[in-house]
Amino acid sequence: MKILETVKNCKRIGITGHKNPDGDCAGACCGLALFLRKAMPGVQTDIYLEPLPEALFENIPGAETILNEIPAGTEQYDAFIILDSIPERTGFAEPLFESAALKVNIDHHKTNPGHGDVSYVDGNASSTCEMVYDVIDSEMVDRKIAQALYVGIVTDTGVFQYSNTRESTMRLAGNLISYGFDFTSVIREVFFERTYMQAKMLGISLARAERMMDGACLFCSLDNGTITRYGATRQDFEGVSAQMLLTEGVDCAVFIHETKPGEWRASMRSGNIVDVARSASLFGGGGHTRAAGCTIYAGTGTEFAEAAKILLADIAAQLEADKDKDLKG
Ligand code: 5GP
Ligand code: MN
C-alpha cells in the first residue's frame, strides 16, 4: 500500500492513534502527517491525540501541531487514518473516523482484524512507525520525519531488544539515523529516562511484586487508594511491567493498577512462552504476543481477586502446556 495513492484527490486528511499515546503511536501520527504535508502541500492534514508525555512532545517533530480536541465547526474529513490502534481505542477523535468519506487503518497489532475501507495490518512489523515508512515515499523522508519514526521503533522494540526486532528493522533504523538527528539523546529521553514519580512508582511496584507459578510469573497490583496517596497517574506506571520481566526466571510479568475506583489497567509482558495477547483478550483487551493489556472492571477486594484469578489461570495454563510440550520433546 502507498498512502499517496490511497488518499489521492483528498483535500482534508485527519490522523489519530490510541488513547494514552506512546512513542510508536505519536511518532507514526507525526511522521505520517509531516510526510503528507510535504508531499501534498495544498491539503489540510490534522493530527488528533491526547496530550503527550513531555519526553515524547520534546522528541517527536510535528508534536507541536497535534490537536488535543476537536475544534468547533470541524467538518467531515475526506480521509481519516487510524494508526497503531483499533477504532474503539482511539478516544475523542473516533467520530471523525466514523464520519470520514474514506477510512484507513494501519496497525501492527496482531489482534486488529483491520477496520475501514483500506486497512493494512502486519502483526510481524516491529512498530507502526516501521509500517508508515513502508507506505510513504522514501525519497521525501527528511530529518524530522526520520526522527519521528525512529522514536516509535525505539519505543516498541525496547531499543532493539525485543523479539519483534527484525533485520529489516535494524536496516531501517540505520537508514533513519543517517539523517543526522541526535539519536543518543532521543533514546535516553524517550526510553530510559524516568520522571521522579515514575522512578518512585517503579520502586513501589517492584517491592510489592510477588512470585507465582514457581517463579515463572511475577505479579503486582496497586489499588486506587495507594496510587492517589502518592498523586500518581497512569503515565507514572509506564515501563513497570517491562522492568518486572527483567527478573531472573520470570517468563510473564503482570502489573495491574486501579486507574479509578472499579477500573483496573493490566499491563503484561512475556519472555518466551506466554501469549499475553490471548490472556488480555479474556477481558476484551489485546496487543502483541509478548506485550499486551486490558481493562478490568471490578471492585476492590474479592471482585478484583476473582478477575485476577481468571487472568492468572490462563497464564498458568499456558506455562503448564509448554512444560508438557517439553516433556513430550
Ligand atoms: P501496555 O502494557 O504498554 O499498556 O500495552 C502493551 C501493548 O498492548 C501495546 O501495544 C498496546 O497497544 C496493547 N494494548 C494495551 N491495552 C490494550 C487493550 O485494552 N486493547 C488492545 N486491543 N490492545 C491493548
Ligand atoms: Mn505500536
mmCIF file with all atom_site columns, C-alpha atoms and ligand atoms in Angstrom, residues 18 22 84 86 89 108-109 111 156 234 238 241 265-269 284-288 291-295, ligand 1:
data_model
loop_
_atom_site.group_PDB
_atom_site.id
_atom_site.type_symbol
_atom_site.label_atom_id
_atom_site.label_alt_id
_atom_site.label_comp_id
_atom_site.label_asym_id
_atom_site.label_entity_id
_atom_site.label_seq_id
_atom_site.pdbx_PDB_ins_code
_atom_site.Cartn_x
_atom_site.Cartn_y
_atom_site.Cartn_z
_atom_site.occupancy
_atom_site.B_iso_or_equiv
_atom_site.pdbx_formal_charge
_atom_site.auth_seq_id
_atom_site.auth_comp_id
_atom_site.auth_asym_id
_atom_site.auth_atom_id
_atom_site.pdbx_PDB_model_num
ATOM   1  C CA  . HIS A 1 18  ? -4.816  5.361  20.561 1.00 0.00 ? 18  HIS A CA  1
ATOM   2  C CA  . ASP A 1 22  ? 3.015   6.117  23.353 1.00 0.00 ? 22  ASP A CA  1
ATOM   3  C CA  . ASP A 1 84  ? -1.398  1.814  15.880 1.00 0.00 ? 84  ASP A CA  1
ATOM   4  C CA  . ILE A 1 86  ? -8.431  -0.118 16.529 1.00 0.00 ? 86  ILE A CA  1
ATOM   5  C CA  . ARG A 1 89  ? -9.278  2.619  21.471 1.00 0.00 ? 89  ARG A CA  1
ATOM   6  C CA  . HIS A 1 108 ? 0.960   -3.781 13.757 1.00 0.00 ? 108 HIS A CA  1
ATOM   7  C CA  . HIS A 1 109 ? -1.217  -5.311 16.500 1.00 0.00 ? 109 HIS A CA  1
ATOM   8  C CA  . THR A 1 111 ? -5.282  -8.701 17.364 1.00 0.00 ? 111 THR A CA  1
ATOM   9  C CA  . ASP A 1 156 ? 8.247   -0.586 20.541 1.00 0.00 ? 156 ASP A CA  1
ATOM   10 C CA  . ARG A 1 234 ? -1.426  6.268  34.594 1.00 0.00 ? 234 ARG A CA  1
ATOM   11 C CA  . GLU A 1 238 ? 4.782   3.260  32.050 1.00 0.00 ? 238 GLU A CA  1
ATOM   12 C CA  . SER A 1 241 ? 5.770   -4.459 33.550 1.00 0.00 ? 241 SER A CA  1
ATOM   13 C CA  . ARG A 1 265 ? -5.439  -1.446 33.775 1.00 0.00 ? 265 ARG A CA  1
ATOM   14 C CA  . ALA A 1 266 ? -3.487  -4.616 33.263 1.00 0.00 ? 266 ALA A CA  1
ATOM   15 C CA  . SER A 1 267 ? -0.125  -4.406 31.514 1.00 0.00 ? 267 SER A CA  1
ATOM   16 C CA  . MET A 1 268 ? 1.586   -7.680 30.667 1.00 0.00 ? 268 MET A CA  1
ATOM   17 C CA  . ARG A 1 269 ? 4.932   -8.709 29.230 1.00 0.00 ? 269 ARG A CA  1
ATOM   18 C CA  . GLY A 1 284 ? -11.625 -7.643 25.864 1.00 0.00 ? 284 GLY A CA  1
ATOM   19 C CA  . GLY A 1 285 ? -8.050  -6.385 25.557 1.00 0.00 ? 285 GLY A CA  1
ATOM   20 C CA  . GLY A 1 286 ? -5.293  -7.357 23.189 1.00 0.00 ? 286 GLY A CA  1
ATOM   21 C CA  . GLY A 1 287 ? -1.923  -6.337 21.814 1.00 0.00 ? 287 GLY A CA  1
ATOM   22 C CA  . HIS A 1 288 ? 1.044   -8.487 20.882 1.00 0.00 ? 288 HIS A CA  1
ATOM   23 C CA  . ALA A 1 291 ? 3.220   -7.270 25.232 1.00 0.00 ? 291 ALA A CA  1
ATOM   24 C CA  . ALA A 1 292 ? -0.482  -6.794 25.807 1.00 0.00 ? 292 ALA A CA  1
ATOM   25 C CA  . GLY A 1 293 ? -3.014  -5.130 28.026 1.00 0.00 ? 293 GLY A CA  1
ATOM   26 C CA  . CYS A 1 294 ? -6.650  -4.938 29.006 1.00 0.00 ? 294 CYS A CA  1
ATOM   27 C CA  . THR A 1 295 ? -9.044  -3.068 31.252 1.00 0.00 ? 295 THR A CA  1
HETATM 28 P P1  . 5GP B 2 .   ? 0.929   -1.569 27.640 1.00 0.00 ? 1   5GP B P1  1
HETATM 29 O O1  . 5GP B 2 .   ? 1.164   -2.702 28.569 1.00 0.00 ? 1   5GP B O1  1
HETATM 30 O O2  . 5GP B 2 .   ? 2.207   -0.895 27.275 1.00 0.00 ? 1   5GP B O2  1
HETATM 31 O O3  . 5GP B 2 .   ? -0.142  -0.644 28.096 1.00 0.00 ? 1   5GP B O3  1
HETATM 32 O O4  . 5GP B 2 .   ? 0.378   -2.220 26.297 1.00 0.00 ? 1   5GP B O4  1
HETATM 33 C C1  . 5GP B 2 .   ? 1.085   -3.245 25.632 1.00 0.00 ? 1   5GP B C1  1
HETATM 34 C C2  . 5GP B 2 .   ? 0.562   -3.444 24.232 1.00 0.00 ? 1   5GP B C2  1
HETATM 35 O O5  . 5GP B 2 .   ? -0.772  -3.936 24.259 1.00 0.00 ? 1   5GP B O5  1
HETATM 36 C C3  . 5GP B 2 .   ? 0.513   -2.155 23.427 1.00 0.00 ? 1   5GP B C3  1
HETATM 37 O O6  . 5GP B 2 .   ? 0.922   -2.436 22.125 1.00 0.00 ? 1   5GP B O6  1
HETATM 38 C C4  . 5GP B 2 .   ? -0.933  -1.753 23.479 1.00 0.00 ? 1   5GP B C4  1
HETATM 39 O O7  . 5GP B 2 .   ? -1.303  -1.059 22.350 1.00 0.00 ? 1   5GP B O7  1
HETATM 40 C C5  . 5GP B 2 .   ? -1.665  -3.065 23.603 1.00 0.00 ? 1   5GP B C5  1
HETATM 41 N N1  . 5GP B 2 .   ? -2.845  -2.903 24.470 1.00 0.00 ? 1   5GP B N1  1
HETATM 42 C C6  . 5GP B 2 .   ? -2.839  -2.469 25.744 1.00 0.00 ? 1   5GP B C6  1
HETATM 43 N N2  . 5GP B 2 .   ? -4.081  -2.435 26.254 1.00 0.00 ? 1   5GP B N2  1
HETATM 44 C C7  . 5GP B 2 .   ? -4.906  -2.852 25.266 1.00 0.00 ? 1   5GP B C7  1
HETATM 45 C C8  . 5GP B 2 .   ? -6.336  -3.023 25.170 1.00 0.00 ? 1   5GP B C8  1
HETATM 46 O O8  . 5GP B 2 .   ? -7.088  -2.775 26.114 1.00 0.00 ? 1   5GP B O8  1
HETATM 47 N N3  . 5GP B 2 .   ? -6.807  -3.466 23.976 1.00 0.00 ? 1   5GP B N3  1
HETATM 48 C C9  . 5GP B 2 .   ? -5.983  -3.745 22.913 1.00 0.00 ? 1   5GP B C9  1
HETATM 49 N N4  . 5GP B 2 .   ? -6.537  -4.187 21.781 1.00 0.00 ? 1   5GP B N4  1
HETATM 50 N N5  . 5GP B 2 .   ? -4.656  -3.594 22.978 1.00 0.00 ? 1   5GP B N5  1
HETATM 51 C C10 . 5GP B 2 .   ? -4.105  -3.150 24.127 1.00 0.00 ? 1   5GP B C10 1
#
